[in-house]
Amino acid sequence: MPKVTYFSGETFPLEMHKVRIIQKLTLLPIEERLRAMEEAGYNTFLLQNKDVFLDMLTDSGVNAMSDRQQAAMLLADDAYAGSATFTRLHDKLTEIFGKTYFLPAHQGRAAEHILCRGYVKPGDTAVTNYHFTTWKAHVTALGGSVVELLKKEGLETVSDNPFKGELDVPALNALIEKVGADKISYVRMEAGTNLIAGQPFSLANLREVSATCHAAGIKLVLDASLLADNLHFIKTREPEYQSAPIRQIAREMADACDIIYFSARKLGFGRGGGIITSDEGIYRELRGLVPMYEGFLTYGGMSVREMEAITVGLDETMDEDMINQGPQFIAHIVKTLDAAGVPMVTPPGGLGAHVNAMAFLDHVPQTQYPSAALASAIFIASGVRGMERGTLSEQREPDGTEPLADMELVRLAVPRRVFTLSQVNYAIDRVMWLHANRHLVGGLEWEEEPELLRFFYGRLRPVGDWQHQLVAKFRADFGDSL
Ligand code: F0G
């Protein structure tokens, strides 16, 4: 999206695409939204889509496809082995990233599984700028431990640091010294770092990490699931790259890494994933795991139609007008809410707008899950489904103790090319109303707590009766409005 200044002098996001297929939405009255939230055990993952107005849970697998992607899907070459579709995707990945080998997987966490099975041994340390839930679950399931070396500024919620996803290189050197390079499975850099509000790292930082890893003989792995946002931020925030084409930035990032894996539910506007590398040794080490866990080497669990869509989607990811759309909508949400006094994570990142639930609900103790409580309250107030990204998304230690998250966030994800600006403005309005009434919102407690990845399917209930007070205030303020 180009930056267009209005006659008023203000700048608003402007979509460089038009809508050609639509899906009808419903906005239920608040009493029915409350009923739906109760049925979902105050966990937005358990809501039924028919009860949701704007689905801002995630941008995973729900980005809108283009006409070119839909057209390409018709050309899919169905074959168990050796399909031309696979070759097209393989060649596109090689063209963009310069890596010669591609191991397909059905989604991002499947690629994580293969990389962890291949390289994490019991007692190993897996290093990262910041963990992602599914990756950490794989590392720990295999007896490894995760060490996060995010620079400490990365956890400051309010900041003007353009690259809060950076890894602390002196700390990496110290860790290598302490545990020994042979005990480090690999170093993983996550582009557009998900759990800290979609914050990017600079290419300068990636290069430094790369030099340190390679001097010690450690593999550098890039999680490129949220690469599109990170590319946009390098282009707009890193002075050396302001006139560099996106393709050049992508290639320079790839050149710094030994292995790249991705979820194509995010990167490429499709559904799938995989691992790429130019190292024949790595390819051979991991190759056997693909037919065992995913599918034959030329589909890896993906449908051929999705592979065609990803090939075109990757091309579209190299188009600045396309990858600007998410970050510009997100910046609009963050800046408008921030100006209204709502505590937001700044600077705006990729993936979605992130509300600082710890500050928003500063009267709710962290042990009562303020992020989950706020995500439920936002749904009740608006029909907008966001996602808890806080203590609930952590897992308990083996001894049962509960680590409190570094940040308590609610993310309002912005799937690419899906919402209009008026829908986004509605979400902004209802979050503002909730902020004005935040004292009404209380905490949550467990009704049913699963042991593994509890945030996906655990059930909770309100502490007290705050949900009914919220509905009563909504009716008093808005009358019979939806
Ligand atoms: N890495 C990152 C950075 C992710 O954000 C995700 C998924 C994965 C790996 C796993 O990929 O879902 O295809 O298996 N993030 C989704 C989200 C779930 O909603 O943020 P996957």
Coordinates of C-alpha atoms and ligand atoms in Angstrom, one line a residue:
M1 CA 0.0 0.0 0.0
P2 CA 1.4 3.4 -0.9
K3 CA 1.4 6.1 1.7
V4 CA -1.3 8.5 0.6
T5 CA -1.8 11.7 2.5
Y6 CA -5.4 13.0 2.7
F7 CA -6.5 16.6 2.1
S8 CA -6.8 16.9 6.0
G9 CA -3.1 16.1 6.2
E10 CA -3.6 12.8 7.9
T11 CA -2.4 9.5 6.5
F12 CA -4.6 6.4 6.4
P13 CA -4.0 2.9 5.0
L14 CA -5.2 2.5 1.5
E15 CA -5.8 -1.0 0.1
M16 CA -4.2 -1.8 -3.3
H17 CA -6.6 -4.6 -4.0
K18 CA -10.3 -4.9 -4.5
V19 CA -12.7 -7.5 -3.1
R20 CA -14.1 -10.0 -5.7
I21 CA -15.5 -12.7 -3.4
I22 CA -17.2 -12.0 -0.1
Q23 CA -18.5 -13.9 2.8
K24 CA -21.4 -12.7 4.9
L25 CA -20.8 -12.0 8.6
T26 CA -23.2 -11.9 11.5
L27 CA -22.9 -9.7 14.6
L28 CA -24.8 -11.3 17.5
P29 CA -26.4 -9.2 20.2
I30 CA -24.2 -8.9 23.3
E31 CA -26.4 -11.4 25.4
E32 CA -25.7 -14.0 22.7
R33 CA -22.0 -13.2 22.6
L34 CA -21.9 -13.8 26.3
R35 CA -23.7 -17.1 25.9
A36 CA -21.1 -18.1 23.2
M37 CA -18.2 -17.1 25.5
E38 CA -19.6 -19.2 28.3
E39 CA -20.0 -22.2 26.1
A40 CA -16.4 -21.7 24.9
G41 CA -15.1 -21.8 28.5
Y42 CA -13.8 -18.3 28.3
N43 CA -11.2 -19.5 25.8
T44 CA -11.5 -17.7 22.4
F45 CA -10.0 -20.8 20.7
L46 CA -13.2 -22.7 21.6
L47 CA -15.6 -20.2 20.1
Q48 CA -17.6 -21.3 17.0
N49 CA -16.9 -19.2 14.0
K50 CA -20.6 -18.7 13.4
D51 CA -20.7 -16.7 16.6
V52 CA -17.7 -14.5 15.7
F53 CA -18.1 -11.1 13.9
L54 CA -14.4 -10.3 13.1
D55 CA -12.0 -13.2 13.5
M56 CA -8.8 -11.6 14.7
L57 CA -7.6 -14.7 16.5
T58 CA -4.8 -15.3 14.0
D59 CA -3.4 -14.7 10.5
S60 CA -2.7 -18.4 10.2
G61 CA -4.3 -20.0 7.2
V62 CA -7.0 -17.3 7.0
N63 CA -5.3 -14.8 4.7
A64 CA -7.3 -13.9 1.6
M65 CA -6.1 -15.5 -1.6
S66 CA -5.7 -13.5 -4.8
D67 CA -7.3 -14.2 -8.2
R68 CA -3.9 -15.4 -9.4
Q69 CA -3.6 -17.9 -6.5
Q70 CA -7.1 -19.3 -7.1
A71 CA -6.3 -19.6 -10.8
A72 CA -3.1 -21.5 -10.1
M73 CA -4.9 -24.0 -7.9
L74 CA -6.8 -25.2 -11.0
L75 CA -3.4 -26.1 -12.6
A76 CA -2.4 -28.4 -9.7
D77 CA -0.8 -31.6 -10.9
D78 CA -2.1 -34.5 -8.7
A79 CA 0.6 -37.1 -8.2
Y80 CA 1.9 -38.9 -5.2
A81 CA 5.5 -38.6 -6.4
G82 CA 7.1 -36.2 -8.8
S83 CA 4.3 -33.7 -9.3
A84 CA 5.0 -30.7 -11.5
T85 CA 3.3 -28.6 -8.7
F86 CA 6.0 -29.6 -6.3
T87 CA 8.7 -28.6 -8.8
R88 CA 7.1 -25.2 -9.3
L89 CA 7.0 -24.6 -5.5
H90 CA 10.6 -25.9 -5.1
D91 CA 11.8 -23.6 -8.0
K92 CA 10.0 -20.6 -6.5
L93 CA 11.7 -21.1 -3.2
T94 CA 15.1 -21.5 -4.8
E95 CA 14.5 -18.4 -6.9
I96 CA 13.6 -16.3 -3.9
F97 CA 15.9 -17.7 -1.2
G98 CA 18.7 -19.2 -3.2
K99 CA 18.4 -22.6 -1.3
T100 CA 18.6 -25.7 -3.4
Y101 CA 16.8 -28.3 -1.2
F102 CA 13.2 -28.3 -0.1
L103 CA 11.7 -30.6 2.4
P104 CA 7.9 -30.1 2.5
A105 CA 5.8 -30.4 5.6
H106 CA 2.0 -30.0 6.2
Q107 CA 2.5 -26.8 8.4
G108 CA 5.0 -24.9 10.4
R109 CA 5.0 -27.0 13.5
A110 CA 5.6 -30.1 11.4
A111 CA 8.8 -28.5 10.1
E112 CA 9.7 -27.7 13.8
H113 CA 9.1 -31.4 14.7
I114 CA 11.5 -32.5 11.9
L115 CA 14.1 -30.0 12.9
C116 CA 13.9 -30.9 16.5
R117 CA 13.9 -34.7 15.9
G118 CA 16.9 -34.2 13.7
Y119 CA 18.9 -31.9 16.0
V120 CA 17.7 -31.8 19.6
K121 CA 19.2 -34.5 21.8
P122 CA 18.3 -34.9 25.6
G123 CA 20.3 -32.4 27.6
D124 CA 20.8 -30.1 24.6
T125 CA 20.2 -26.4 24.6
A126 CA 18.2 -24.8 21.8
V127 CA 18.8 -21.1 21.5
T128 CA 16.4 -18.5 20.1
N129 CA 15.7 -14.8 20.1
Y130 CA 12.3 -15.7 21.6
H131 CA 10.4 -19.0 21.7
F132 CA 7.3 -19.9 19.9
T133 CA 4.8 -22.2 21.6
T134 CA 4.9 -25.2 19.3
W135 CA 8.6 -25.0 18.8
K136 CA 9.3 -25.0 22.5
A137 CA 6.9 -27.9 23.0
H138 CA 8.9 -29.9 20.5
V139 CA 12.3 -29.0 22.0
T140 CA 11.2 -29.9 25.6
A141 CA 9.4 -33.1 24.5
L142 CA 12.7 -34.3 23.1
G143 CA 14.5 -33.6 26.4
G144 CA 16.2 -30.3 25.3
S145 CA 15.9 -26.9 27.0
V146 CA 15.2 -23.5 25.4
V147 CA 17.4 -20.5 26.1
E148 CA 16.0 -17.1 25.0
L149 CA 18.6 -14.5 24.3
L150 CA 16.3 -11.6 23.3
K151 CA 17.9 -8.2 23.9
K152 CA 16.4 -6.9 27.1
E153 CA 14.7 -3.9 25.3
G154 CA 12.6 -6.5 23.5
L155 CA 10.4 -6.9 26.5
E156 CA 9.7 -3.2 27.0
T157 CA 6.1 -2.8 26.0
V158 CA 6.3 0.9 25.3
S159 CA 9.3 1.7 23.1
D160 CA 10.5 3.4 20.0
N161 CA 13.1 0.7 19.3
P162 CA 12.4 -0.3 15.7
F163 CA 13.9 -3.8 16.2
K164 CA 12.7 -5.3 19.4
G165 CA 13.1 -8.9 18.1
E166 CA 16.9 -8.8 18.1
L167 CA 19.2 -11.4 19.7
D168 CA 21.8 -10.4 22.2
V169 CA 25.1 -11.4 20.6
P170 CA 27.4 -10.9 23.6
A171 CA 25.0 -13.2 25.6
L172 CA 25.2 -15.8 22.8
N173 CA 29.0 -15.7 22.9
A174 CA 28.8 -16.1 26.7
L175 CA 26.4 -19.1 26.4
I176 CA 28.6 -20.8 23.8
E177 CA 31.5 -20.4 26.2
K178 CA 29.5 -21.7 29.1
V179 CA 27.7 -24.8 27.7
G180 CA 30.0 -25.5 24.7
A181 CA 29.0 -25.4 21.0
D182 CA 28.4 -29.1 20.8
K183 CA 25.6 -28.9 23.4
I184 CA 23.8 -26.3 21.3
S185 CA 21.3 -27.9 18.9
Y186 CA 21.0 -24.8 16.8
V187 CA 20.2 -21.1 17.1
R188 CA 16.8 -20.2 15.9
M189 CA 15.9 -16.6 14.8
E190 CA 12.2 -16.0 14.6
A191 CA 11.3 -13.3 12.1
G192 CA 8.5 -11.0 13.1
T193 CA 8.7 -12.5 16.6
N194 CA 5.2 -13.7 17.4
L195 CA 4.9 -13.8 21.2
I196 CA 6.5 -10.4 21.7
A197 CA 3.9 -8.7 19.5
G198 CA 5.3 -9.4 16.0
Q199 CA 8.5 -7.4 16.5
P200 CA 11.2 -7.7 13.9
F201 CA 15.0 -7.9 13.9
S202 CA 17.4 -6.0 11.7
L203 CA 19.5 -7.6 9.0
A204 CA 22.6 -6.2 10.8
N205 CA 21.6 -8.3 13.8
L206 CA 20.9 -11.4 11.8
R207 CA 24.4 -11.1 10.2
E208 CA 26.1 -10.7 13.6
V209 CA 24.3 -13.8 14.9
S210 CA 25.2 -15.7 11.8
A211 CA 28.9 -14.8 12.1
T212 CA 28.9 -15.9 15.8
C213 CA 27.2 -19.2 15.0
H214 CA 29.4 -20.0 12.1
A215 CA 32.6 -19.1 14.0
A216 CA 31.5 -21.7 16.6
G217 CA 30.2 -24.3 14.1
I218 CA 26.6 -23.9 15.1
K219 CA 23.7 -24.0 12.7
L220 CA 21.6 -20.9 12.2
V221 CA 17.9 -21.6 11.6
L222 CA 15.4 -18.9 10.5
D223 CA 11.8 -19.3 11.3
A224 CA 10.4 -17.4 8.3
S225 CA 6.7 -17.9 9.1
L226 CA 6.4 -14.1 9.7
L227 CA 9.1 -13.1 7.3
A228 CA 6.8 -10.8 5.2
D229 CA 6.4 -8.4 8.1
N230 CA 10.1 -8.5 9.0
L231 CA 11.0 -7.8 5.3
H232 CA 8.6 -4.8 5.4
F233 CA 10.2 -3.5 8.6
I234 CA 13.8 -3.9 7.4
K235 CA 12.8 -2.0 4.3
T236 CA 11.0 0.8 6.2
R237 CA 13.1 1.0 9.4
E238 CA 16.7 -0.1 8.6
P239 CA 18.3 2.9 6.9
E240 CA 20.7 0.9 4.6
Y241 CA 17.8 -1.0 3.0
Q242 CA 15.3 1.8 2.3
S243 CA 16.0 1.6 -1.4
A244 CA 16.7 -2.1 -1.6
P245 CA 14.1 -4.3 -3.4
I246 CA 12.3 -6.8 -1.1
R247 CA 13.8 -9.7 -3.1
Q248 CA 17.3 -8.5 -2.3
I249 CA 16.5 -8.2 1.4
A250 CA 15.0 -11.7 1.4
R251 CA 18.0 -13.1 -0.3
E252 CA 20.5 -11.5 2.1
M253 CA 18.5 -12.8 5.0
A254 CA 18.5 -16.3 3.5
D255 CA 22.2 -16.2 2.8
A256 CA 23.0 -15.6 6.5
C257 CA 21.1 -18.8 7.5
D258 CA 21.8 -22.5 7.1
I259 CA 18.2 -23.6 7.3
I260 CA 14.9 -21.8 6.8
Y261 CA 11.6 -23.2 7.9
F262 CA 8.2 -21.7 7.5
S263 CA 4.5 -22.0 8.0
A264 CA 2.9 -21.3 4.7
R265 CA -0.3 -20.6 6.6
K266 CA 1.4 -17.3 7.1
L267 CA 4.2 -17.0 4.5
G268 CA 2.7 -17.4 1.1
F269 CA -1.1 -16.9 1.9
G270 CA -1.8 -20.7 1.7
R271 CA -1.7 -23.7 4.0
G272 CA 1.5 -25.8 4.3
G273 CA 5.1 -25.4 5.2
G274 CA 8.6 -26.8 4.9
I275 CA 12.3 -26.6 5.4
I276 CA 14.9 -25.3 2.9
T277 CA 18.6 -25.5 2.9
S278 CA 21.6 -25.5 0.5
D279 CA 23.5 -27.9 2.7
E280 CA 23.3 -31.4 1.2
G281 CA 24.4 -32.9 4.6
I282 CA 21.4 -31.3 6.4
Y283 CA 19.1 -32.4 3.6
R284 CA 20.2 -36.0 3.9
E285 CA 20.1 -35.9 7.7
L286 CA 16.4 -34.7 7.8
R287 CA 15.1 -36.3 4.6
G288 CA 14.0 -39.6 6.1
L289 CA 11.8 -37.9 8.6
V290 CA 9.5 -36.4 6.0
P291 CA 8.0 -39.6 4.5
M292 CA 7.8 -41.0 8.0
Y293 CA 5.9 -38.1 9.6
E294 CA 4.5 -36.0 6.8
G295 CA 4.1 -37.6 3.4
F296 CA 6.3 -38.4 0.4
L297 CA 9.1 -36.0 -0.4
T298 CA 7.1 -34.2 -3.2
Y299 CA 4.1 -33.2 -1.1
G300 CA 4.9 -33.6 2.7
G301 CA 1.2 -33.6 3.7
M302 CA 0.2 -30.6 1.7
S303 CA -2.5 -30.7 -1.0
V304 CA -1.3 -29.9 -4.5
R305 CA -3.8 -27.1 -4.8
E306 CA -2.4 -25.4 -1.7
M307 CA 1.2 -25.8 -3.1
E308 CA 0.2 -24.0 -6.3
A309 CA -1.4 -21.2 -4.2
I310 CA 1.8 -20.9 -2.0
T311 CA 4.0 -20.7 -5.1
V312 CA 2.0 -17.6 -6.3
G313 CA 1.6 -16.3 -2.7
L314 CA 5.4 -16.3 -2.3
D315 CA 5.7 -14.2 -5.4
E316 CA 3.1 -11.8 -4.0
T317 CA 5.1 -11.6 -0.8
M318 CA 7.9 -10.0 -2.8
D319 CA 5.4 -7.2 -3.8
E320 CA 5.7 -4.2 -1.5
D321 CA 2.1 -3.2 -2.1
M322 CA 1.0 -6.6 -0.8
I323 CA 3.1 -7.0 2.3
N324 CA 2.6 -3.4 3.4
Q325 CA -1.1 -4.0 4.0
G326 CA -0.9 -5.9 7.3
P327 CA 1.6 -3.6 8.9
Q328 CA -0.2 -0.5 7.9
F329 CA -3.6 -1.6 9.2
I330 CA -1.8 -2.7 12.4
A331 CA -0.1 0.6 12.8
H332 CA -3.5 2.4 12.3
I333 CA -5.0 0.3 15.2
V334 CA -2.0 0.8 17.5
K335 CA -1.6 4.5 16.9
T336 CA -5.4 5.2 17.3
L337 CA -5.7 3.2 20.5
D338 CA -2.5 4.5 21.9
A339 CA -3.6 8.1 21.3
A340 CA -6.8 7.3 23.1
G341 CA -4.8 6.1 26.2
V342 CA -5.2 2.4 25.7
P343 CA -2.0 0.6 26.6
M344 CA -0.6 -0.9 23.4
V345 CA 2.7 -2.5 22.5
T346 CA 4.8 0.0 20.6
P347 CA 6.2 0.4 18.1
P348 CA 3.5 -1.4 16.0
G349 CA 4.7 -4.8 14.9
G350 CA 3.5 -7.3 12.3
L351 CA 0.9 -10.1 12.6
G352 CA -1.6 -8.0 14.7
A353 CA -2.1 -5.2 17.1
H354 CA -1.2 -6.1 20.7
V355 CA -3.0 -4.8 23.7
N356 CA -1.0 -4.7 27.0
A357 CA -3.4 -6.6 29.2
M358 CA -1.2 -6.3 32.3
A359 CA -1.6 -2.5 32.1
F360 CA -5.2 -2.5 30.8
L361 CA -6.4 -4.7 33.7
D362 CA -3.9 -3.7 36.3
H363 CA -6.3 -4.7 39.0
V364 CA -6.3 -8.4 37.9
P365 CA -3.5 -10.5 39.3
Q366 CA -1.4 -12.3 36.7
T367 CA -2.4 -15.7 38.3
Q368 CA -6.0 -14.8 37.2
Y369 CA -4.9 -14.5 33.5
P370 CA -5.5 -10.9 32.6
S371 CA -4.8 -11.5 28.9
A372 CA -7.4 -14.3 28.7
A373 CA -9.9 -12.2 30.7
L374 CA -9.4 -9.3 28.4
A375 CA -9.7 -11.4 25.3
S376 CA -13.0 -12.7 26.6
A377 CA -14.2 -9.2 27.5
I378 CA -13.3 -7.9 24.0
F379 CA -15.4 -10.7 22.5
I380 CA -18.3 -10.0 24.7
A381 CA -18.1 -6.3 24.0
S382 CA -17.7 -6.6 20.3
G383 CA -17.9 -10.0 18.7
V384 CA -14.2 -9.6 17.8
R385 CA -12.2 -12.7 18.5
G386 CA -8.6 -12.0 19.7
M387 CA -6.1 -14.3 21.2
E388 CA -4.6 -14.6 24.7
R389 CA -0.8 -14.3 24.5
G390 CA 0.3 -14.4 28.2
T391 CA 0.6 -16.8 31.1
L392 CA -2.2 -19.1 29.8
S393 CA 0.0 -19.7 26.7
E394 CA 2.9 -20.9 28.9
Q395 CA 3.2 -24.4 30.1
R396 CA 3.7 -25.6 33.7
E397 CA 7.1 -26.8 34.8
P398 CA 7.4 -30.6 35.4
D399 CA 6.9 -29.9 39.2
G400 CA 3.6 -28.1 38.5
T401 CA 4.7 -24.6 39.1
E402 CA 3.3 -22.0 36.7
P403 CA 5.8 -19.6 35.1
L404 CA 4.3 -16.2 34.7
A405 CA 4.7 -14.8 31.2
D406 CA 7.0 -11.9 30.5
M407 CA 4.2 -10.1 28.8
E408 CA 0.4 -10.3 29.2
L409 CA -0.9 -9.5 25.7
V410 CA -4.1 -9.8 23.7
R411 CA -3.4 -9.9 20.1
L412 CA -5.9 -8.7 17.5
A413 CA -4.4 -10.3 14.5
V414 CA -4.9 -8.8 11.1
P415 CA -5.2 -11.5 8.4
R416 CA -3.8 -10.1 5.2
R417 CA -6.3 -8.7 2.7
V418 CA -9.4 -9.7 4.7
F419 CA -10.8 -6.8 6.6
T420 CA -11.9 -3.3 5.5
L421 CA -10.9 -0.2 7.3
S422 CA -14.4 0.3 8.7
Q423 CA -14.4 -3.1 10.3
V424 CA -11.0 -2.3 11.8
N425 CA -12.4 1.0 13.1
Y426 CA -15.3 -0.8 14.7
A427 CA -12.9 -3.1 16.6
I428 CA -10.9 0.0 17.7
D429 CA -14.1 1.7 19.0
R430 CA -15.2 -1.3 21.1
V431 CA -11.7 -1.7 22.6
M432 CA -11.9 2.0 23.6
W433 CA -15.3 1.5 25.2
L434 CA -14.0 -1.5 27.1
H435 CA -11.0 0.6 28.3
A436 CA -13.3 3.2 29.6
N437 CA -15.1 0.4 31.6
R438 CA -12.1 -1.7 32.4
H439 CA -12.7 -1.6 36.2
L440 CA -15.8 -3.9 35.5
V441 CA -13.6 -6.7 34.1
G442 CA -12.3 -9.3 36.5
G443 CA -10.0 -12.4 36.2
L444 CA -10.5 -16.1 35.2
E445 CA -9.8 -19.4 36.9
W446 CA -9.5 -22.9 35.6
E447 CA -12.5 -25.2 35.1
E448 CA -10.4 -27.8 33.2
E449 CA -6.6 -27.4 32.7
P450 CA -5.0 -29.7 30.1
E451 CA -1.3 -30.6 30.7
L452 CA 0.0 -29.9 27.2
L453 CA -0.6 -26.7 25.1
R454 CA -3.4 -25.8 27.6
F455 CA -4.3 -22.5 25.9
F456 CA -5.7 -24.3 22.9
Y457 CA -8.4 -26.2 24.6
G458 CA -8.5 -25.5 28.4
R459 CA -11.7 -24.2 29.9
L460 CA -12.0 -21.3 32.4
R461 CA -14.7 -19.4 34.3
P462 CA -14.9 -15.8 35.6
V463 CA -13.8 -15.0 39.1
G464 CA -17.0 -13.4 40.4
D465 CA -19.7 -12.2 38.2
W466 CA -18.1 -9.4 36.1
Q467 CA -19.4 -10.7 32.8
H468 CA -23.0 -9.8 33.7
Q469 CA -22.0 -6.3 34.9
L470 CA -20.2 -5.7 31.6
V471 CA -23.3 -6.7 29.6
A472 CA -25.5 -4.4 31.8
K473 CA -23.1 -1.4 31.2
F474 CA -23.1 -2.1 27.5
R475 CA -26.9 -1.9 27.4
A476 CA -26.9 1.2 29.5
D477 CA -24.5 2.9 27.1
F478 CA -25.5 1.6 23.7
G479 CA -29.3 0.9 24.2
D480 CA -30.4 -1.8 21.7
S481 CA -27.4 -1.3 19.4
L482 CA -25.4 -4.4 18.5
Ligands
F0G1 N1 6.4 -20.2 13.9 C1 5.8 -19.1 14.1 C2 6.5 -17.8 14.2 C3 4.4 -19.1 14.1 O1 3.8 -17.9 14.3 C4 3.7 -20.3 14.0 C5 2.2 -20.3 14.0 C6 4.4 -21.5 13.8 C7 5.8 -21.4 13.7 C8 3.7 -22.8 13.6 O2 3.2 -22.9 12.3 O3 0.7 -23.0 12.8 O4 1.7 -23.7 10.5 O5 2.0 -25.1 12.6 N2 1.5 -19.4 14.5 C9 0.1 -19.4 14.5 C10 -0.4 -18.2 15.2 C11 -0.5 -20.7 15.2 O6 -1.7 -18.1 15.3 O7 0.3 -17.3 15.5 P1 1.8 -23.7 12.0

